[in-house]
Structure formats: C-alpha cells, structure tokens
XYZ file of N, CA and C in Angstrom:
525
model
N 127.722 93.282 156.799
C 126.748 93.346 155.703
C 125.449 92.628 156.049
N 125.663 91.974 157.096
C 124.421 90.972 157.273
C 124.062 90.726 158.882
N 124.083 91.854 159.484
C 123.991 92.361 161.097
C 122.685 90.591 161.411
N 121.580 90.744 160.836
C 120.292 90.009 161.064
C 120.657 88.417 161.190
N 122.130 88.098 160.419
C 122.230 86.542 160.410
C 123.403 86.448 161.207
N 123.055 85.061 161.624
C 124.579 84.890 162.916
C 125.176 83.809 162.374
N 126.522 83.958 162.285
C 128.035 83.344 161.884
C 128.677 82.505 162.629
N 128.698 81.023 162.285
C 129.988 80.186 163.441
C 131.094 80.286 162.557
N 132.400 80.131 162.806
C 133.410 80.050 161.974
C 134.354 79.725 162.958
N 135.467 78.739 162.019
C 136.461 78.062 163.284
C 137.587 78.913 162.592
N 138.771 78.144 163.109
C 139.774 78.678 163.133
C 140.142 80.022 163.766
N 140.974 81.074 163.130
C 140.900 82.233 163.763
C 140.725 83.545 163.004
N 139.304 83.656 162.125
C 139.162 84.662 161.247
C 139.329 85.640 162.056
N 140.033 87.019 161.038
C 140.276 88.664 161.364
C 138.738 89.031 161.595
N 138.232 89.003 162.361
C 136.163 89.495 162.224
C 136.148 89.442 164.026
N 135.829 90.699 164.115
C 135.178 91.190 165.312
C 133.955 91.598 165.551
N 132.556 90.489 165.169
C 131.693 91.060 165.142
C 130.260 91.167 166.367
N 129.204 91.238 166.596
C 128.672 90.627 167.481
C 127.821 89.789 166.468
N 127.396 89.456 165.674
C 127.006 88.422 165.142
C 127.530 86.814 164.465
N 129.004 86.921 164.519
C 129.628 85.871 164.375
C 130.736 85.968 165.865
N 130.408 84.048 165.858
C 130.970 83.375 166.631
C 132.283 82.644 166.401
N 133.655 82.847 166.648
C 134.737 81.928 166.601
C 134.909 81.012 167.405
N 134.939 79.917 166.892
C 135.259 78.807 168.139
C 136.740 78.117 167.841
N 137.808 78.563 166.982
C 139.108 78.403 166.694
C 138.899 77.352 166.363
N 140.010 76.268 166.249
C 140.209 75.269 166.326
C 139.058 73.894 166.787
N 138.767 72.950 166.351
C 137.590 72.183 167.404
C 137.564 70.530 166.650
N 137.370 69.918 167.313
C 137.233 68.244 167.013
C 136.358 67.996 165.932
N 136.918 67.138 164.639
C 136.195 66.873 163.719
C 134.603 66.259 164.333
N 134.323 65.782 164.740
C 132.976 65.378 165.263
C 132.164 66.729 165.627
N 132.584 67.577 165.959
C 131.868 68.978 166.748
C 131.905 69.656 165.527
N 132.763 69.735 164.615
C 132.441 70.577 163.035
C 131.414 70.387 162.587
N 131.515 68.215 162.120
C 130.668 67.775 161.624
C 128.640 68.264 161.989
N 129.501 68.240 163.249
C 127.444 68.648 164.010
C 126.929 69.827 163.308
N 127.744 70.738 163.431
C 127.815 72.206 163.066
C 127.304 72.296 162.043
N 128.119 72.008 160.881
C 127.658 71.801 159.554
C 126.374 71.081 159.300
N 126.106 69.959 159.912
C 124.881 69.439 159.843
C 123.427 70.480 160.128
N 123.704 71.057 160.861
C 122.955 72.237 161.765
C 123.030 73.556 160.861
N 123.856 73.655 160.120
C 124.092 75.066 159.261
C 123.050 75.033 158.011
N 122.165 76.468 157.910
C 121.356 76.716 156.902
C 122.070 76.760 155.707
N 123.292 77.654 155.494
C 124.225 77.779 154.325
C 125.577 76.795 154.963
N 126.584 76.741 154.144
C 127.543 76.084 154.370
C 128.645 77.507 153.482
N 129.144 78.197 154.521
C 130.115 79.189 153.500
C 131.406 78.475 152.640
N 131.743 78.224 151.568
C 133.437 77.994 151.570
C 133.864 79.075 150.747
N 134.598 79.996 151.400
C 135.479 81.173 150.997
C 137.226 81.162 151.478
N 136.891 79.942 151.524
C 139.084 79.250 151.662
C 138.915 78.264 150.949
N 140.214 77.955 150.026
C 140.673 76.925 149.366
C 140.382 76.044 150.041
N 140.210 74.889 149.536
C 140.451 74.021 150.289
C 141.444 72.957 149.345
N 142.183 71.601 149.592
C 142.427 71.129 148.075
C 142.083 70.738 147.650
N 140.600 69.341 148.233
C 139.789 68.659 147.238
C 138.271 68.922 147.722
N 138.434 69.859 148.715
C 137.071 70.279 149.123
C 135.722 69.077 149.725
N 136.626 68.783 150.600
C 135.806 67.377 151.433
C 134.821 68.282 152.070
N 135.315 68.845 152.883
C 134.552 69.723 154.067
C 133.211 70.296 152.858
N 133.804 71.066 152.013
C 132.094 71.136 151.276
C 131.665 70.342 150.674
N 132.171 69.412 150.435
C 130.833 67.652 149.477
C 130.423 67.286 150.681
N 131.173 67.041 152.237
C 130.361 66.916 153.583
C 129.239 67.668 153.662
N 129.179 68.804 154.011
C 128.398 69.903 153.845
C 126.740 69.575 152.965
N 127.545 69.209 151.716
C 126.557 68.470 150.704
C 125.453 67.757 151.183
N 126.670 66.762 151.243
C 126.079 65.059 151.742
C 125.276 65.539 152.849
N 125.015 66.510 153.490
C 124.248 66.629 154.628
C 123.324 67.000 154.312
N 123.161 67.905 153.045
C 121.916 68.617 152.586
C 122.225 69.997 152.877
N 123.571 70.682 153.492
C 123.730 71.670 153.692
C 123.899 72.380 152.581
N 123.225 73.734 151.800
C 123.857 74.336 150.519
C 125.159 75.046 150.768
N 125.551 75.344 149.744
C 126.938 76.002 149.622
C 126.897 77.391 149.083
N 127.073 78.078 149.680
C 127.897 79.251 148.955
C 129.435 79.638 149.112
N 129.939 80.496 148.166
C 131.274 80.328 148.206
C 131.652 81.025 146.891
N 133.144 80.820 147.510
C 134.217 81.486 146.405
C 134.533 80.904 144.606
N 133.959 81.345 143.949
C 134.691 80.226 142.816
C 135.942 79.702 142.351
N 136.155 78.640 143.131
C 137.742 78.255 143.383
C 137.766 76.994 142.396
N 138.890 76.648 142.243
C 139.086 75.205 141.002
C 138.239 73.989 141.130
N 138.561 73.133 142.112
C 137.595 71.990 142.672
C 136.378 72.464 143.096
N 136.352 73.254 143.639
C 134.495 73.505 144.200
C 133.875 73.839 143.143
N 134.327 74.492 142.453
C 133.423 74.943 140.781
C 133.201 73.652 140.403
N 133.819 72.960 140.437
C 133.499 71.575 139.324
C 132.128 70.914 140.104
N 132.194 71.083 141.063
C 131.012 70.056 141.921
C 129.667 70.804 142.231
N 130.135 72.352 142.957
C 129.098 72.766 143.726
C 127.489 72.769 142.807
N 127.798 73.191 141.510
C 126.507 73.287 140.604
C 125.321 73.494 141.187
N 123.939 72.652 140.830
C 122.905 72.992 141.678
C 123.016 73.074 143.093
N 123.826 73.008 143.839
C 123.856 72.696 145.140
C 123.784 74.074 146.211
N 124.388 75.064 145.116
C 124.944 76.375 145.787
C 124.762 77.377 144.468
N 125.705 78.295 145.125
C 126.126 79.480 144.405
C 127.279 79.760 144.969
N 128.242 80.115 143.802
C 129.381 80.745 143.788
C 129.948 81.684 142.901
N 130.420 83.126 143.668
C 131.046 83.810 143.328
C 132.221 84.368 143.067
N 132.769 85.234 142.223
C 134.114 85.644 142.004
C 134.655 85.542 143.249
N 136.055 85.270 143.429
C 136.808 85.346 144.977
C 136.906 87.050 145.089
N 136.738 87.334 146.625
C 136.282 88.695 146.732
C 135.047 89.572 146.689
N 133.862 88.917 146.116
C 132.697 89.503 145.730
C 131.759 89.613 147.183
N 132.406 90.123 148.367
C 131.531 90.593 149.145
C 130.174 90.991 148.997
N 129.518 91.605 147.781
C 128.177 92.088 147.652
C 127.697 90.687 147.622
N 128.151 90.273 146.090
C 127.960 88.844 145.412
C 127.828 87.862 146.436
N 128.655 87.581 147.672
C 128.446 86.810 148.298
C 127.058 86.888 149.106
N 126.948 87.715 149.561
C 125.952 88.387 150.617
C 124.671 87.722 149.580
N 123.938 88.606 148.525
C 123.196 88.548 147.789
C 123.027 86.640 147.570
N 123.980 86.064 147.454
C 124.196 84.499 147.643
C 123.428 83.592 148.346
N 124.118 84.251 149.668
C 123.709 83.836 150.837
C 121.923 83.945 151.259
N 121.474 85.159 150.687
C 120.228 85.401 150.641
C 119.587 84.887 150.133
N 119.501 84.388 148.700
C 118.973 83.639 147.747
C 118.839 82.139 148.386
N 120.235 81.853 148.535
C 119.941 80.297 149.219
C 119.332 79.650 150.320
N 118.924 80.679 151.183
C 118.102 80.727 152.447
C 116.625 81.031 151.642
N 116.315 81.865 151.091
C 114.966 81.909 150.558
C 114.565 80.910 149.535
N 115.308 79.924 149.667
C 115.251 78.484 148.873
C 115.572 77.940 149.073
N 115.805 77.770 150.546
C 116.550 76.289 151.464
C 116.929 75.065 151.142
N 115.132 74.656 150.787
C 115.066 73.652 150.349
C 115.508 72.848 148.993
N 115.020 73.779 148.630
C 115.292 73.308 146.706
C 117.261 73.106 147.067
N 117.545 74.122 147.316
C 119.272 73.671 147.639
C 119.630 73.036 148.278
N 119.222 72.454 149.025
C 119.711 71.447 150.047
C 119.344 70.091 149.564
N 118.342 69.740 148.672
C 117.445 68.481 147.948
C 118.975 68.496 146.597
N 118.705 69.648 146.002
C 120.352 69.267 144.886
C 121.164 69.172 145.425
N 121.894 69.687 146.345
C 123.039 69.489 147.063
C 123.334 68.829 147.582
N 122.085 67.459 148.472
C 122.684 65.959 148.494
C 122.688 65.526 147.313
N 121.756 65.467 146.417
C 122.228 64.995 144.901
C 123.150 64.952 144.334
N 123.719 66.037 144.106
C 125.313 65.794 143.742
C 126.350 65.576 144.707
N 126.384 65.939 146.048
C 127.478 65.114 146.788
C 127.201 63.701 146.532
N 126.042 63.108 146.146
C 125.691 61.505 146.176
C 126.343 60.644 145.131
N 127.029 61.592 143.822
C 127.693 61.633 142.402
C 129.324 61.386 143.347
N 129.613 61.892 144.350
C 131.003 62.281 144.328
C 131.333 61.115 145.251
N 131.600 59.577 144.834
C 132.099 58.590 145.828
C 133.694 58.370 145.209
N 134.279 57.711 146.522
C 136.159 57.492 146.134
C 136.088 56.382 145.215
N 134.893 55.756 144.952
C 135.256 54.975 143.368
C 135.012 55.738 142.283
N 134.215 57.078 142.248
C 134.179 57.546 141.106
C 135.457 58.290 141.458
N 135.911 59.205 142.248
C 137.330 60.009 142.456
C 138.179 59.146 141.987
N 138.442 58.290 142.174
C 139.563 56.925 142.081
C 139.529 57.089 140.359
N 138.332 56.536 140.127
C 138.298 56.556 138.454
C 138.339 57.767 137.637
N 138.216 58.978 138.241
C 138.171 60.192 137.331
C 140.407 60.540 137.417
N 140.995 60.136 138.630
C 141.947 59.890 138.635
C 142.822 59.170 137.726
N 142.611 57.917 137.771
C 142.907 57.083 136.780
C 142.844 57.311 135.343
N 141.459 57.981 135.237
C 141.310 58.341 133.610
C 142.018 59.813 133.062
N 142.468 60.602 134.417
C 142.996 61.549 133.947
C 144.917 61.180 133.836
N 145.536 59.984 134.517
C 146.834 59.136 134.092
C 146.834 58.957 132.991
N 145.623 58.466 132.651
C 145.841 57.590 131.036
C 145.820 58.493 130.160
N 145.097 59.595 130.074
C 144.777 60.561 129.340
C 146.217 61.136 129.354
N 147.054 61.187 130.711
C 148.478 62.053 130.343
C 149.339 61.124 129.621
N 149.287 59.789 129.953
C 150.197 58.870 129.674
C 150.065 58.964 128.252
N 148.902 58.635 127.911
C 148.715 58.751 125.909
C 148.733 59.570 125.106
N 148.498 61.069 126.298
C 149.261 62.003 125.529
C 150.401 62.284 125.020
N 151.444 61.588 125.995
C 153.320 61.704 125.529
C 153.634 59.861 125.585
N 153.242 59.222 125.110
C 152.704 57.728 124.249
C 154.499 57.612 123.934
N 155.101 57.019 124.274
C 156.656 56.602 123.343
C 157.056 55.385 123.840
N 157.326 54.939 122.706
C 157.862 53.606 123.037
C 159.170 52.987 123.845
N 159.758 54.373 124.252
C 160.675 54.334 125.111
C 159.759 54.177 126.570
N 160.319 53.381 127.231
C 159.779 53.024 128.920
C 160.541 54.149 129.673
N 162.749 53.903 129.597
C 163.275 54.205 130.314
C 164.469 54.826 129.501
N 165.131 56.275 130.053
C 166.080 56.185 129.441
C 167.463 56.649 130.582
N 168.460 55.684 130.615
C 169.041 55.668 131.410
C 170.739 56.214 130.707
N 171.213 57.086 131.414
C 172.309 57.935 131.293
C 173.742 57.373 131.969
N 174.558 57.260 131.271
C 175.906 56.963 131.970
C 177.214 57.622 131.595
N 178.004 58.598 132.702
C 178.859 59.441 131.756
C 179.794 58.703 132.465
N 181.024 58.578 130.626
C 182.148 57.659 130.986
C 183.393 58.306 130.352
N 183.568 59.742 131.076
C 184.739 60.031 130.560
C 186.189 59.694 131.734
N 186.820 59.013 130.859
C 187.669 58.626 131.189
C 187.415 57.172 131.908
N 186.444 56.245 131.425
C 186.191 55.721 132.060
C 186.625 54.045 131.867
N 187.949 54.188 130.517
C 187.942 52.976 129.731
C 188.186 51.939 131.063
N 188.642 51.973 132.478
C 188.793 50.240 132.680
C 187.366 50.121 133.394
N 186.358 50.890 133.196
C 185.272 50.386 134.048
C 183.646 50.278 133.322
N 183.937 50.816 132.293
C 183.213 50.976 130.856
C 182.219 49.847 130.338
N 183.047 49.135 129.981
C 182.552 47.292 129.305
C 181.545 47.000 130.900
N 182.380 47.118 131.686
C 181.404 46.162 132.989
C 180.086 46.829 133.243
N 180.224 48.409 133.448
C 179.031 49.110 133.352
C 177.910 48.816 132.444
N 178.714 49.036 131.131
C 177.582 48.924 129.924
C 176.560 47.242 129.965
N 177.858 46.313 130.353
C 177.185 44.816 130.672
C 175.931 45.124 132.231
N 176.269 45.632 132.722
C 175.582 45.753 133.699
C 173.887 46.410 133.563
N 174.109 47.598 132.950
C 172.891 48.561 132.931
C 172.373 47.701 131.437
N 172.851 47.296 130.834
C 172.241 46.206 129.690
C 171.585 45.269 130.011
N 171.716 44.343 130.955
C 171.064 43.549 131.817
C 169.582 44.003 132.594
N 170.144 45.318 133.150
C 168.090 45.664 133.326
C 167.596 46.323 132.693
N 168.402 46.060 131.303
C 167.311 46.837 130.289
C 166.410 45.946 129.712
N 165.180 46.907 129.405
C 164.135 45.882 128.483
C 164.091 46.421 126.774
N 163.703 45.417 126.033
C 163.645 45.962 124.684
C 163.402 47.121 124.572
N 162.285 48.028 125.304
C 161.804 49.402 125.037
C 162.525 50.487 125.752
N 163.867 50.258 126.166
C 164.310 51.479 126.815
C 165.234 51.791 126.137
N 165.785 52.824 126.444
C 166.970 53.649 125.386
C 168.104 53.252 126.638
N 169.803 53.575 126.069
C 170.665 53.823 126.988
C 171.749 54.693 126.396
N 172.051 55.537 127.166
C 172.922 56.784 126.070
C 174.106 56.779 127.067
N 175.175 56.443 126.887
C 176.660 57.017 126.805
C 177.059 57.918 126.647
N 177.624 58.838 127.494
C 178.250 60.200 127.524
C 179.574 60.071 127.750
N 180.521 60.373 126.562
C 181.575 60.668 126.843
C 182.431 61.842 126.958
C-alpha cells in the first residue's frame, strides 16, 4: 500500500516486500536506536503494557497503531489509532503523522513524560483498593475443615485453627 515508504520490522513478519526490511530478532540497544531514528513508530501487536510504545514516545517517536486496551489509554495526542485490521485506516494514519511530524512527536514526548513507575505503581494501587472496597467484608479469612468421622482428632484441630484465628475471620466445620 505504501511502495514510496521503507519498513524496518524485527522479528519474523509474513511480508515479502522490497520496501521493508526484517532484521528478526536483535539486541535491545539496536531496537532502541531504531526507534529513536523512526519517523512513525508502528504498534500493530499486542503488547501487555506497551513499554516498547511509551519508549517510542519518550523519544518523540509518534505512534500509529492498532486500537488495543493499554495503548488506547496512553497513545492520545501522540498518534493515531485504528480499528485492529484497518489496513486503509492504517495507511491513511501513517500519512497524516508524517505530514505532521512534528506536532506528533512534541505530544508524544508529552505524554510518555505522564507515564513514570510511580505514577504506574499508584494507578495500580488505586485500582487494589478500588477492588478491595468493592467486596469490603469484615471477614479477613475463611478457613474450612471437614471432620467426618473425625471425633478423636476434632477438639485438637478446632484448638489449633482457633489459635490463628483473628477476631475477623470465620471458621466453618464440615461434617
């Protein structure tokens, strides 16, 4: 779709083209250059927290890409992203963000500059508490003991698992 622009891509994409280059596999330091050096920054693979594109960012590289879970949340001014699959959409993307290099690459360190592991850390944390207070019970622990048939060993058990209990836990007996 885009004979005029030339492609690096690692790993081992299905693409036989003469305008893109595979270099498979390659040393995080030799990516890093790459990306630094790249007009667009493609991400059209998952990634899971999408380092490789807030890198990308942080470089000033723009993004285009797939609209996937985590990259939607961040990429914003930085890029453009399309439906997964939108070959036209992508293309048309890619065009736009080159005929505005700049302006995308000036937002796109901007918001990688938003995304540090103390704010990750804390958007983490606040999303624990948020689950924790959602199912809020004053039970801590609830610990299970089946005792059928269990009368000569019963009393010692129950003394036992009573002992690391704290006021807020439950203990249920199954007989």
């Amino acid at each position: 779709r885009m004979p005029d622009q030339k492609f690096v891509m690692t790993g081992d994409p299905p693409v036989d083209l003469p305008n893109v280059l595979k270099l498979g596999r390659i040393p995080y330091e030799q990516a890093r250059e790459l990306t630094r050096g790249a007009g667009v920054y493609l991400a059209v693979v998952r990634e899971t927290f999408g380092l490789a594109t807030l890198q990308a960012m942080a470089a000033g590289v723009p993004v285009v890409g797939y609209h996937y879970g985590g990259q939607a949340e961040f990429v914003g001014e930085g890029g453009i992203l399309v439906e997964h699959n939108d070959i036209v959409g992508l293309e048309a993307a890619v065009r736009e963000v080159l005929s505005r290099r700049a302006e995308y690459a000036t937002a796109a360190r901007a918001v990688a500059e938003q995304y540090t592991w103390q704010a990750a850390a804390q958007g983490y944390y606040r999303a624990f508490v948020d689950a924790i207070d959602a199912h809020a019970s004053p039970i801590r622990v609830t610990v299970i003991t089946t005792a059928y048939n269990a009368e000569r060993t019963v009393a010692r058990t129950l003394a036992s698992v009573a002992a690391a209990l704290g006021p807020d836990d439950e203990y249920v007996v199954v007989d």
